[in-house]
CSV table of C-alpha atoms in Angstrom, one decimal:
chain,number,residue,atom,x,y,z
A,1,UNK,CA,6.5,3.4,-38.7
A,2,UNK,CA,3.2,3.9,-37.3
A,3,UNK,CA,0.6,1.8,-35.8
A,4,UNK,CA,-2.7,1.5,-37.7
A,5,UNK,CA,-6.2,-0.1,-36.6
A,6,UNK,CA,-7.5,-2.9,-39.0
A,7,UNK,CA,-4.8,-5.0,-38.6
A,8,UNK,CA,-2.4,-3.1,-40.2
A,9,UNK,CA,1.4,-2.3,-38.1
A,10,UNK,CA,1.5,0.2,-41.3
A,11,UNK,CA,-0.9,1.9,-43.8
A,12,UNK,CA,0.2,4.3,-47.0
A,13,UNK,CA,-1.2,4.5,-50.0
A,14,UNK,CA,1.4,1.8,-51.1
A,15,UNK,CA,1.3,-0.4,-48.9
A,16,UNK,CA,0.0,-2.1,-46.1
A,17,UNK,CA,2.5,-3.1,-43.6
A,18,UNK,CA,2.0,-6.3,-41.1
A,19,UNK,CA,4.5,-7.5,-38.5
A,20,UNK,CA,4.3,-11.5,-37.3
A,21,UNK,CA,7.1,-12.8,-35.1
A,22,UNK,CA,5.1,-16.0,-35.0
A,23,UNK,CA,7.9,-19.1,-36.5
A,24,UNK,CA,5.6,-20.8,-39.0
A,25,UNK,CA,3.7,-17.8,-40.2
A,26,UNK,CA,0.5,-18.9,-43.0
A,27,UNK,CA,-2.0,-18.1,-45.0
A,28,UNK,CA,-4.2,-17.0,-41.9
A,29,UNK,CA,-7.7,-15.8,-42.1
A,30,UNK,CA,-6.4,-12.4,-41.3
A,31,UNK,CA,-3.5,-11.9,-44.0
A,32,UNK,CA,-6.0,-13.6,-46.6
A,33,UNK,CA,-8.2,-10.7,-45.8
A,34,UNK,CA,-5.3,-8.3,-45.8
A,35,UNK,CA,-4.9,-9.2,-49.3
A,36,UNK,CA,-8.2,-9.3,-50.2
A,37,UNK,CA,-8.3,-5.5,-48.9
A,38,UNK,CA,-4.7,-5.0,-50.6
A,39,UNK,CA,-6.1,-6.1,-53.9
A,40,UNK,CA,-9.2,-3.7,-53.8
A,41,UNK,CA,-7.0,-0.7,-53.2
A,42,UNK,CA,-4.0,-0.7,-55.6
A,43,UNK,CA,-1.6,-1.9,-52.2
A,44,UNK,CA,0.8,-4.5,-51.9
A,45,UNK,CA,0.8,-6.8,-48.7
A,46,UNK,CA,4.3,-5.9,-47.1
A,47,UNK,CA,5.0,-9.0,-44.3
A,48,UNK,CA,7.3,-8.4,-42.3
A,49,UNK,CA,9.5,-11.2,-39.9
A,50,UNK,CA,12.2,-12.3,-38.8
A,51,UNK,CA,14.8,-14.5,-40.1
A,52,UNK,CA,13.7,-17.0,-37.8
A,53,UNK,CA,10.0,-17.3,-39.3
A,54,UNK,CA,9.2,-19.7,-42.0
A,55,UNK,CA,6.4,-19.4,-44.4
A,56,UNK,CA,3.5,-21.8,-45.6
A,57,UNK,CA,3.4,-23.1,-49.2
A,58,UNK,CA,-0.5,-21.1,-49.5
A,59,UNK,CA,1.7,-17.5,-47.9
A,60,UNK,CA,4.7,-18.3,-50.2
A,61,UNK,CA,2.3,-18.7,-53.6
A,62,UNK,CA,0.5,-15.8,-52.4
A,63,UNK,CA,0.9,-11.8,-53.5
A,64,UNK,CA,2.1,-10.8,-50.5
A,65,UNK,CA,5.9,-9.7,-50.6
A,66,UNK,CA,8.0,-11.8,-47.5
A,67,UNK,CA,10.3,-8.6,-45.9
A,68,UNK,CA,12.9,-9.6,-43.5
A,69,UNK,CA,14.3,-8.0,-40.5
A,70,UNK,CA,17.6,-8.6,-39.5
A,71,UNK,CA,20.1,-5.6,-39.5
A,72,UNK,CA,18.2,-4.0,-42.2
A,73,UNK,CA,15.6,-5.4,-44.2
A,74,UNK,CA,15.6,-7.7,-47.5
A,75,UNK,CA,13.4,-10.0,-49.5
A,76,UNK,CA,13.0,-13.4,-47.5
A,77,UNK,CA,12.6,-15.3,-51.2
A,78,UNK,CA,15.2,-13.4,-53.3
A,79,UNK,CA,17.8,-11.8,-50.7
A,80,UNK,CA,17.3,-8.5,-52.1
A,81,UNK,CA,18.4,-5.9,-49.3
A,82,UNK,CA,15.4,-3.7,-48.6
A,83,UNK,CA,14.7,-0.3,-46.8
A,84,UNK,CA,11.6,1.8,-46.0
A,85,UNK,CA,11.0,4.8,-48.1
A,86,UNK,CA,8.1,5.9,-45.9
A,87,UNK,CA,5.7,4.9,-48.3
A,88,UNK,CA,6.8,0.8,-49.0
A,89,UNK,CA,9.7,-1.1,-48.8
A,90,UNK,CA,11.8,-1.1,-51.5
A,91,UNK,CA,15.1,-2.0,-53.0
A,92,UNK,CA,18.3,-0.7,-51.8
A,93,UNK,CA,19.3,1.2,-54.5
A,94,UNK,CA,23.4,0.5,-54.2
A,95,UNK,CA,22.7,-3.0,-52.8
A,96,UNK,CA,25.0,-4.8,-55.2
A,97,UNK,CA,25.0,-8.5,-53.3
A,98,UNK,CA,22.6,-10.8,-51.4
A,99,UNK,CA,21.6,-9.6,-47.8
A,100,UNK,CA,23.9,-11.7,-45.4
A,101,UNK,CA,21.5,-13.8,-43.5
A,102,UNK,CA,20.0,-14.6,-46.7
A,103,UNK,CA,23.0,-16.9,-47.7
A,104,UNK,CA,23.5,-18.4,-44.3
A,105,UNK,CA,22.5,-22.2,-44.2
A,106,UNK,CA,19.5,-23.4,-43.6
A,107,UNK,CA,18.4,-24.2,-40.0
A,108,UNK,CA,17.5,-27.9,-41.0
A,109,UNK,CA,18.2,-30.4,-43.4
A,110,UNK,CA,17.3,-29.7,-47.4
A,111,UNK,CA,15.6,-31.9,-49.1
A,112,UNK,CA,13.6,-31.7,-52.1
A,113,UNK,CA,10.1,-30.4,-53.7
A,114,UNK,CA,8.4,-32.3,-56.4
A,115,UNK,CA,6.1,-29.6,-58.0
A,116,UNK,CA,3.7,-30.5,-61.0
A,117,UNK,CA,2.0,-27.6,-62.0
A,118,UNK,CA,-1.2,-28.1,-64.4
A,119,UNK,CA,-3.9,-26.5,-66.8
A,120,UNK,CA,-7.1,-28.4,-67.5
A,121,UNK,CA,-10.8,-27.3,-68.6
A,122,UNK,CA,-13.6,-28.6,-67.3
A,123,UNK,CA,-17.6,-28.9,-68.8
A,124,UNK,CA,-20.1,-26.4,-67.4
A,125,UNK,CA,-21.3,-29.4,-65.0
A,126,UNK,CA,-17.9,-31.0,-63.7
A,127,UNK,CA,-17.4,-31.9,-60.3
A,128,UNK,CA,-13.9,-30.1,-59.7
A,129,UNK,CA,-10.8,-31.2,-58.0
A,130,UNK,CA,-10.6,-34.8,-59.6
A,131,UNK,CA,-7.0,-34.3,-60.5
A,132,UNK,CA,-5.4,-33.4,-57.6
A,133,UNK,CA,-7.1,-35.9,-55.9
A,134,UNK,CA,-5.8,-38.3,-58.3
A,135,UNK,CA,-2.3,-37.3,-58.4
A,136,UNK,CA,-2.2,-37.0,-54.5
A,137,UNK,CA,-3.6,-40.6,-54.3
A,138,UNK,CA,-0.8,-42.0,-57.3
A,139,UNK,CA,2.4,-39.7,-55.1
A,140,UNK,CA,1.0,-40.1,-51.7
A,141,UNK,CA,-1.2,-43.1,-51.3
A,142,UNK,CA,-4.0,-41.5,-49.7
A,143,UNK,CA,-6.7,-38.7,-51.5
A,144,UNK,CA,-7.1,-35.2,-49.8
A,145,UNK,CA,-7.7,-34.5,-46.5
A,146,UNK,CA,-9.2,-31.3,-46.7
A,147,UNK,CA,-10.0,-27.8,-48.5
A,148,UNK,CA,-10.2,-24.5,-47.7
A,149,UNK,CA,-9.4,-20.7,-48.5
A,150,UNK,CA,-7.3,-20.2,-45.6
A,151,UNK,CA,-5.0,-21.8,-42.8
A,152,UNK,CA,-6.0,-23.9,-41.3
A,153,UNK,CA,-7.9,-25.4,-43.8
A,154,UNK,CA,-12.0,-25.5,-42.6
A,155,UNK,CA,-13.3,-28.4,-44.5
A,156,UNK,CA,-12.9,-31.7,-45.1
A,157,UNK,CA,-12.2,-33.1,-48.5
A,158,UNK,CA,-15.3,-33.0,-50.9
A,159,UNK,CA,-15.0,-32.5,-54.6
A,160,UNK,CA,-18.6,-31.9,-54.8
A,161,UNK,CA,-18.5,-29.3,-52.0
A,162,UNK,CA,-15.4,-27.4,-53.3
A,163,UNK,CA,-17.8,-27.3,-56.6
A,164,UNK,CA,-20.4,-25.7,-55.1
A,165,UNK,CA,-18.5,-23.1,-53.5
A,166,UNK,CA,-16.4,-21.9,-56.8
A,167,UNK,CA,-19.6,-22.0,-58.3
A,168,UNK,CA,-20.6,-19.1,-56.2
A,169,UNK,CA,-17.4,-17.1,-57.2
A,170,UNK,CA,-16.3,-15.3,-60.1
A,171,UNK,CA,-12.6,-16.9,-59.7
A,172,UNK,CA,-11.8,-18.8,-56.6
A,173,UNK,CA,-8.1,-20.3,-54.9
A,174,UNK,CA,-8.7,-23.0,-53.1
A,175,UNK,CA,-5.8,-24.6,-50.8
A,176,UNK,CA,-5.8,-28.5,-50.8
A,177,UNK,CA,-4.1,-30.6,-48.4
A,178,UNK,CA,-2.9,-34.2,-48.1
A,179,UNK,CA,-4.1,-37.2,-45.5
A,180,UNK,CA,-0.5,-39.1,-45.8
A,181,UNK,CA,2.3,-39.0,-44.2
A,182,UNK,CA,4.0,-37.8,-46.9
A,183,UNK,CA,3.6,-34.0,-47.2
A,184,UNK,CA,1.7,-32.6,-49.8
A,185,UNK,CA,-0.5,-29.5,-50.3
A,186,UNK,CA,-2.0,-27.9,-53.5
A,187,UNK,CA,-3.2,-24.8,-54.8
A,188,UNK,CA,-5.9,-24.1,-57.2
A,189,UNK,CA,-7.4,-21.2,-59.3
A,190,UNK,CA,-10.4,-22.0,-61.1
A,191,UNK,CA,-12.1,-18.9,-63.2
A,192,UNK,CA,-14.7,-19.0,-65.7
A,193,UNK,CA,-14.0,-19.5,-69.5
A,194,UNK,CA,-14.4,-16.8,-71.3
A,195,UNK,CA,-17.7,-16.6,-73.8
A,196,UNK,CA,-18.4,-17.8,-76.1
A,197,UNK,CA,-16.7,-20.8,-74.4
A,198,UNK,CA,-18.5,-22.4,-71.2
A,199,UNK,CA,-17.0,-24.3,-68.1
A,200,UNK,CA,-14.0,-23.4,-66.0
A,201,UNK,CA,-10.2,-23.2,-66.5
A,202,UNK,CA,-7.8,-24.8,-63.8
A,203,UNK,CA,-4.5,-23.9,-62.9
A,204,UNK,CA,-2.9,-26.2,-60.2
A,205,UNK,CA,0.6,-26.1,-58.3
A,206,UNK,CA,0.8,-29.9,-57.0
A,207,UNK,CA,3.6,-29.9,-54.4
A,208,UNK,CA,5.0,-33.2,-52.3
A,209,UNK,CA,8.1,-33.1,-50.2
A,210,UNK,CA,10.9,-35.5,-49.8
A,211,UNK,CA,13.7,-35.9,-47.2
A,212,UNK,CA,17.3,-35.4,-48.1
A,213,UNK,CA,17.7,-39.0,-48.0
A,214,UNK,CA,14.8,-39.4,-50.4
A,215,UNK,CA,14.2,-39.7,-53.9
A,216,UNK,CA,11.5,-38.6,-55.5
A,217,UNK,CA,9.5,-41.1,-58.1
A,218,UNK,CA,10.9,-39.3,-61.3
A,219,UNK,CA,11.4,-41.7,-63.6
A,220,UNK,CA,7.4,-43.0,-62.7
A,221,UNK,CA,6.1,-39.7,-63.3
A,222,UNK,CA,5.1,-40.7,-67.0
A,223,UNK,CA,3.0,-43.5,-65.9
A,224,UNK,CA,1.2,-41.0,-63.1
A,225,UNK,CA,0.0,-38.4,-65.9
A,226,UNK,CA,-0.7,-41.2,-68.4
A,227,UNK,CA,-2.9,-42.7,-65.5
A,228,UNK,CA,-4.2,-39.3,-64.4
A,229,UNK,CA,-4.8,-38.2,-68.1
A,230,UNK,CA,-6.9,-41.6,-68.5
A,231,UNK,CA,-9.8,-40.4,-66.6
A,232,UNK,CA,-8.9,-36.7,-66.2
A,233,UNK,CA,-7.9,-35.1,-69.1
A,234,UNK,CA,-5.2,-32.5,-69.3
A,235,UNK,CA,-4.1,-29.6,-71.1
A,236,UNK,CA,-0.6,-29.2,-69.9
A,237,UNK,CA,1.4,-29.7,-67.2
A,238,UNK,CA,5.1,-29.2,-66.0
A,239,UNK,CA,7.0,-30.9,-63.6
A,240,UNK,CA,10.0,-29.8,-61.6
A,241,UNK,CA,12.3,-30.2,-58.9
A,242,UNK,CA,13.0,-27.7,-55.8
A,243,UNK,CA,15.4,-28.1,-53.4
A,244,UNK,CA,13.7,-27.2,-49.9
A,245,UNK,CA,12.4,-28.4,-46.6
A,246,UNK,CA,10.2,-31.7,-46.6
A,247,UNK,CA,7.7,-30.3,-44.6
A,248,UNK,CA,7.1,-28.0,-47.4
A,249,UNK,CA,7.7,-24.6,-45.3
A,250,UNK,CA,9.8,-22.0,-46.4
A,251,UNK,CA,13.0,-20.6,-45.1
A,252,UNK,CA,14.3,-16.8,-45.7
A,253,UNK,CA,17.8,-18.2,-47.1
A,254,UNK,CA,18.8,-19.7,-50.1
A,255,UNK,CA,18.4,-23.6,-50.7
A,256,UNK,CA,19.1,-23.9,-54.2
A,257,UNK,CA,18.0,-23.8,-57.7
A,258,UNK,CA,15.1,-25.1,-59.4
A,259,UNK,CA,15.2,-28.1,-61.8
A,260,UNK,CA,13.1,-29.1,-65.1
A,261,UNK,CA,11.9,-32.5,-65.3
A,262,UNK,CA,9.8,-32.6,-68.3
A,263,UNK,CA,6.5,-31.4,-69.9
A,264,UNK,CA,3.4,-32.5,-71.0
A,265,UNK,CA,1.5,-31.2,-73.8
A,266,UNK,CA,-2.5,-32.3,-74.9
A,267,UNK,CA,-2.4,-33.3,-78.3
A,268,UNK,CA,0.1,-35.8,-80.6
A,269,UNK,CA,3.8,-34.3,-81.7
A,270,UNK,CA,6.3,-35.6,-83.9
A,271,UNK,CA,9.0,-32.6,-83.0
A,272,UNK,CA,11.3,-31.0,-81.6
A,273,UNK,CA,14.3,-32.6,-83.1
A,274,UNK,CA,16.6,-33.3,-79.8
A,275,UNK,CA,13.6,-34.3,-77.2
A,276,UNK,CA,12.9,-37.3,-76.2
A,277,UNK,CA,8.7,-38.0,-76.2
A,278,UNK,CA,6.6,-40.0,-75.0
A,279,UNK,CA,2.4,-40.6,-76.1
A,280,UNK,CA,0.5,-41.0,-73.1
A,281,UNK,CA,-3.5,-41.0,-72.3
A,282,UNK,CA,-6.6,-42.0,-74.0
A,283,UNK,CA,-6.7,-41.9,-78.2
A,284,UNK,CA,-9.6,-39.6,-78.1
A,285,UNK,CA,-7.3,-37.1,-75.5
A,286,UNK,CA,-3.6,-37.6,-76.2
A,287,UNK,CA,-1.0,-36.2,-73.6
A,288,UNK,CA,2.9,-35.8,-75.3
A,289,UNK,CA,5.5,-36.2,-72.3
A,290,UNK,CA,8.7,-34.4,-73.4
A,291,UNK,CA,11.6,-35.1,-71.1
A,292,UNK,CA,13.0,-32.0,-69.9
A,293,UNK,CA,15.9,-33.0,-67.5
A,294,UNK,CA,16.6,-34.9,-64.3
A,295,UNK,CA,15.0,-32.2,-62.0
A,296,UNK,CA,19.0,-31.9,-60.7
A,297,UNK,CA,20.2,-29.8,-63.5
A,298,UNK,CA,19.0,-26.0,-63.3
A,299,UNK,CA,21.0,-25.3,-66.8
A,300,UNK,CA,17.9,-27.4,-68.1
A,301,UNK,CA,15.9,-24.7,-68.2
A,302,UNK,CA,16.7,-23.8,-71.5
A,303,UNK,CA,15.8,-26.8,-73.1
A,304,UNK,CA,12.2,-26.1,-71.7
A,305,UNK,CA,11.9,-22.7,-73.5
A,306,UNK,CA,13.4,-24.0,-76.5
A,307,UNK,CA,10.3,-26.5,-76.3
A,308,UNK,CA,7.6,-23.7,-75.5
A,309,UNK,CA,8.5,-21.6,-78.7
A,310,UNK,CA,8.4,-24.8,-80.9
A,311,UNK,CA,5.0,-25.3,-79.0
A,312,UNK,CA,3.7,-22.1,-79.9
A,313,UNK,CA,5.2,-22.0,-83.4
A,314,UNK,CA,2.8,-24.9,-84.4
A,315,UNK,CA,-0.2,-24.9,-82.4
């Protein structure tokens, strides 16, 4: 491979190719650009490490594909064996198995991952990133600590100042992080509505980690989102369990699958037959909480699609 300027190890038409040795590699000014430039020219973000290197949660929900190089090459999330093409990285055509380093344990204790990911619209004139400060407060203790579209994070935490700036942008990720102890970090696209409707659309990936000798507040969850959905009103929002590293970094090995621990869903229901619901929020913005699983049981995942195409079947 060849050596390119603009930060770049490797430049095709495909791709764009950047090597980091570093052991906690993030969402740096640098790669955020890199994808940025990735975006504008039709290339994917091609990171390459080693299997020594962990990722951030912001790198990790990003488009750039994790590579890994350890007697060959595979997908750090998947363990897909990879090989260069001399145009990308791609799959290894006869690979018919996980790459072996992929399925070696983990260099530290697993624990677990609560993730609640939302939806919610906001009014034209909303001061933004009210829920996560809510739910970070109700799972953490403590609101925010700070913002910012790249690691580390450049501003302190102001709802009214993160309003201003995706007011300024067509659509807008912001990264989030916690002020407790516990670890916690969020991610959050807001883009316009599109006319005739007004205000902005929010989709947020809530994540808080927990030790392996933790557990995390499931069965409270209800209360959270009936509390959160009291003054901050949702339209949907799924929680989940994942097993992983506390401190919310990602390994290139597996750890396990995820887990469904139910849904909520704006509005009143009287169905599916089999589910167990809950009504939660404010009468004049009901929340249904339909309990999914125990965020232990992967198989669960069925029952959540069974829910989504009754969902869609009367909405």
């Amino acid at each position: 491979m060849t050596t390119t300027a603009g930060g770049a190890d490797v430049l095709t038409d495909q791709a764009m190719v950047v090597l980091s040795d570093r052991p906690v590699v993030a969402l740096s000014p640098a790669v955020s650009q890199a994808l940025a430039e990735c975006e504008g020219t039709n290339r994917t973000l091609q990171l390459v490490t080693s299997p020594t290197s962990r990722l951030t949660l912001p790198l990790r929900a990003s488009k750039a594909q994790w590579l890994v190089h350890d007697d060959g090459y595979y997908e750090g999330l998947t363990g897909r064996p990879m090989q260069w093409n001399g145009s990308a990285f791609v799959p290894l055509p006869d690979a018919r198995d996980y790459a072996p380093a992929y399925t070696t344990a983990p260099t530290a204790p697993i624990g677990s991952q609560l993730v609640l990911t939302f939806q919610a619209r906001h009014a034209p004139a909303a001061v933004l990133g009210l829920h996560t400060e809510k739910l970070m407060r109700l799972l953490t203790g403590e609101p925010p600590k700070g913002w910012g579209l790249a690691e580390p994070l450049q501003h302190p935490w102001s709802p009214e100042e993160l309003t201003l700036h995706t007011a300024s942008a067509s659509s807008s990720r912001i990264i989030v992080i916690g002020a407790s102890s516990r670890p916690a970090m969020a991610t959050s696209d807001f883009t316009p509505l599109v006319p005739p409707a007004s205000g902005i659309a929010e989709m947020t990936t809530l994540t808080i980690g927990y030790t392996d000798d933790e557990d995390p507040p499931i069965p409270q969850l209800p209360s959270f989102i009936d509390l959160l959905s009291a003054d901050h009103p949702l339209t949907a929002l799924l929680a989940q369990l994942i097993p992983g590293r506390a401190d919310l970094t990602t390994e290139p090995r597996w750890t396990g699958s995820s887990a469904p621990i139910g849904l909520a869903s704006a509005g009143t229901y009287t169905g599916p037959p089999g589910f167990s619901r809950k009504r939660l929020g404010p009468s004049d913005a009901p929340i249904t909480w339909f309990q999914l699983g125990d965020g232990y049981s992967p198989e669960y995942w069925q029952r959540h699609q069974d829910l989504l195409a009754h969902l869609r079947r009367t909405a």
